[in-house]
């Protein structure tokens, strides 16, 4: 899949092309600013970095606020926002697949807009799922399209700082599924299943850690020993209580009292369990609430780079992006709150039943008047009640803990079985093939060759490790380019269906010598490289090369 063209146009009150870019399908494409001073002042221009952001928007389905929001100051350029909204700007990105088939992605550049593929409108989720099929030939839910495409379109700030990490936030298991898919270390269905199980395992571990923390529990073994100690104590007290003898009526009352006690203990256990479930739901709701984006959130601004700077009017207000993300969070919260409401109703019903039985027990207790021996008998009975209540709490904790540990063991076993089925030879062969290209390109850029290793231990560590080179801040951009170009060559050799384009931003900090070598590698390999860059950084190009690229 390569990018053929990008058209940015006004659609209101009439159709007018703002910028048209026809890309070289093979080799480097340098996007430079060609706007007049007047265009930069009025905002009716599309700068080089904005072009890269629009390409990213067409693929990722992100919010359009990144086009007019400064990632550092958190301020919004109202003039640009109004221009995009009033003129109803849209972007049309044309792609060419390996088989020659053409796909046209059309995305609005104003709020509450639309997304189309070959003229057909899609919801955001369906749009991304369809792109996963088109670009990666992937019908599984994991890895997601947004996770995969971020490797090829590096626009967010995180991509500038990390060679192998290109997502704003993601666990090591997510990156393992991404790289397993990209390097074809397992079949797509196995990669998707493993990613799903990893998510399930993380959730069970979160519940386990939360429960142990809130209940101040240390280990299952300690709880079991405490339970044995309580059983022994109950046994001893019951033996002492048997020494007391009363008439038949009294014995019947005692039996009734004991039966009520058993029922009350059962209800107390149920109450403890439901209250624990409610507490865990409260934590889950709080956790979801904490993932909401606020209008001043630095996390939100990390998703965007720079906005058009050619307009003198800059407003301090900031609103956007949150709509879709927070609506998803609200849906999850509503679902969790509905579950909590159900549990609260159950809790109320159990408590009502408990109160009715407890009142009966109190009536029986008042009727059990006897000599001074009854006081001692009742004292022993109360002690047994306390111990039975404590026993019920421990049994409830054990049941919850063991159930969760069973789930953790079950999922871990399934993951281990998947790991045993993985073909180590395929992993070694594919990573070795990749390293042939990576070592060559890093040697061209830095003299010393560099290789990667893939972590096959399933130990939760990051899956990719870099060797043979010290990575300073000045080398990272070059290494990222070498890594992405090496993957392009690897995908070509293995005939993998994936993008043959690479979109990088903020290459101005890259040394000119490295830029020249990156350009030469791109031309030689026929990769499609798209880079927004300052004109003065391209003085190493000949006039002919400038015209071509």
Phi, psi and omega in degrees: 000125179232159181265119183272314183202162174223123177243126177247122188223154168275143178240001182220131001280349177218165182282128180212123179288128178268317177208134179237124179237123173255119187267147168291127180290335181232127179105190186274144173236113179259119179264118180238156179286132176232021183280150176282159178305322181295321179295321181293327182284324183275343181091353181276057180212158178238106184285172185297315180290329178294325177301315179297320179295322180293321174301316179298318180297320180297329180270317191270340183071023179290174178288147180285354182298339178296341181283340181227015179244129179281125186290338182267312183274346181067014180268155182248135176273100186296326181298317180291319179300316180294321179299314179297320184284313184292321181271357178050059181291146174222157178243138178238112183253122182256127182245149176237122180280170180301329181273006178092353180291140183255136176236137179244120177258126180238123182229134176287150181250026175229165186294149178056040182269213188223165176224132182228149170234119184051041175086351181264129181284145178224151166290165183301314182295316179293326178299312181291322178295319179294320178295327177298321177291316184291311189276323185243000183055040185243120179257352179284161181281336181233140353291158180281163180296319181297325178292319184285315186293336180295340175288331185259336177240094185264093183243331184284161186297331180297329182292337181283341188253342185232141180281314187257345181256116185237007178255151181296321175204129180195148179281165177298326180293327176295315179295327178296319179292323179297309183288329175297321178290312184297320181270003178053051180275348176202168179293158183300320182291325178292317178299316180294317179297317181297318179298319179295317179293323178298318177297317180297318180296317179299322180292317177298320179293323178296316178298316181298313180296319180295316181294316180296325181289313183289327181268358180055049180263148183252308180201157177298321182299319179295320178296318179295322177293321178295323179295319177298320180296319179294319178300318179295320180293319178298318179300315181295318181292322178297322178295321178293323183289334181293344181292341181271137182233138179224170182291175186300316180301317180296318180298322179294319178297320178297317180297318178298319180297319179294320179298318176297322180298318179298315180296319179296320178297320178298316179294322178298320178297317179296320178299315179300317182296314182294320179296323177295317178298320178295319179298318178294323177294321176300317179295319179295320178296316178298319179298319178294320179298326180288344179271359177293147175272133171264160183296338180252016185291130175291332179298319179296317184292338177294340180283354183228156188258272184224153180252176181294127187256008187274005184248135184281337182271116179231121179270154179270350181285156181214119174215145168159213182024321190300338189310303184290312183302311183291331176294323176295316179297317180300321178298317179296318181296317179298320178297314180296321180293325177294321177295321179296318179300319178298316180294323179295322176297317178299317180299317180297319179296316181294319180297320178299316178298319179298316182296321179298313180294321182294326177294318176300318181297322180294321179298314179298320182296322181290335181277346182271065178268137184205192180289186180302337179295330181297325179300315179293319179300314180294325178299316178294321180296319178296322178297319178297318178302315180298317180293322178296321178295315179297321178298317179299320178297317180294317178299322178295315178299317179298318182297314180295314182297312182295322178299316180291320178295325177296318178296319179297316179295320181298311181292320179298321178297318179297321178293321178295321178297321177295321180295321179294332180280345182294144183266106182298327181295321179294317179301310181298319183293314182292319178293323178296319178297316178300316184295335176301316180284318183297316179297321180295313185289322178290328176295323178294320183281324189230009182075309179279133178280158183223146179227166175241160172234149178254128182283110181262007188278348181056041185255011178086356178282167179297138190288335185251135177234140182258137180228164170078008181204144173273131187254103172268173182297328181288340183267344190297316181299318178294320179294322177299316179296317179298319180297313182292322177292324177295321177294322176303311182296321177298314181296323177297314182294323183268001181055046180274135177280110181192172179299141172255013177250155177227122180244117179240149176240164176056052177270002182298332181281352181282137179301144182299324179298317178294321177301318180296317180292321177298319177299315182296318179296318181299314180296317183294319184275345183069025171289158176256110182249127181239119186225122168284132186202156177288143183301321185291346178279354186252024182289354177279349180277146172283166179300321179296318179294323178298318181292326182282326189243000000 
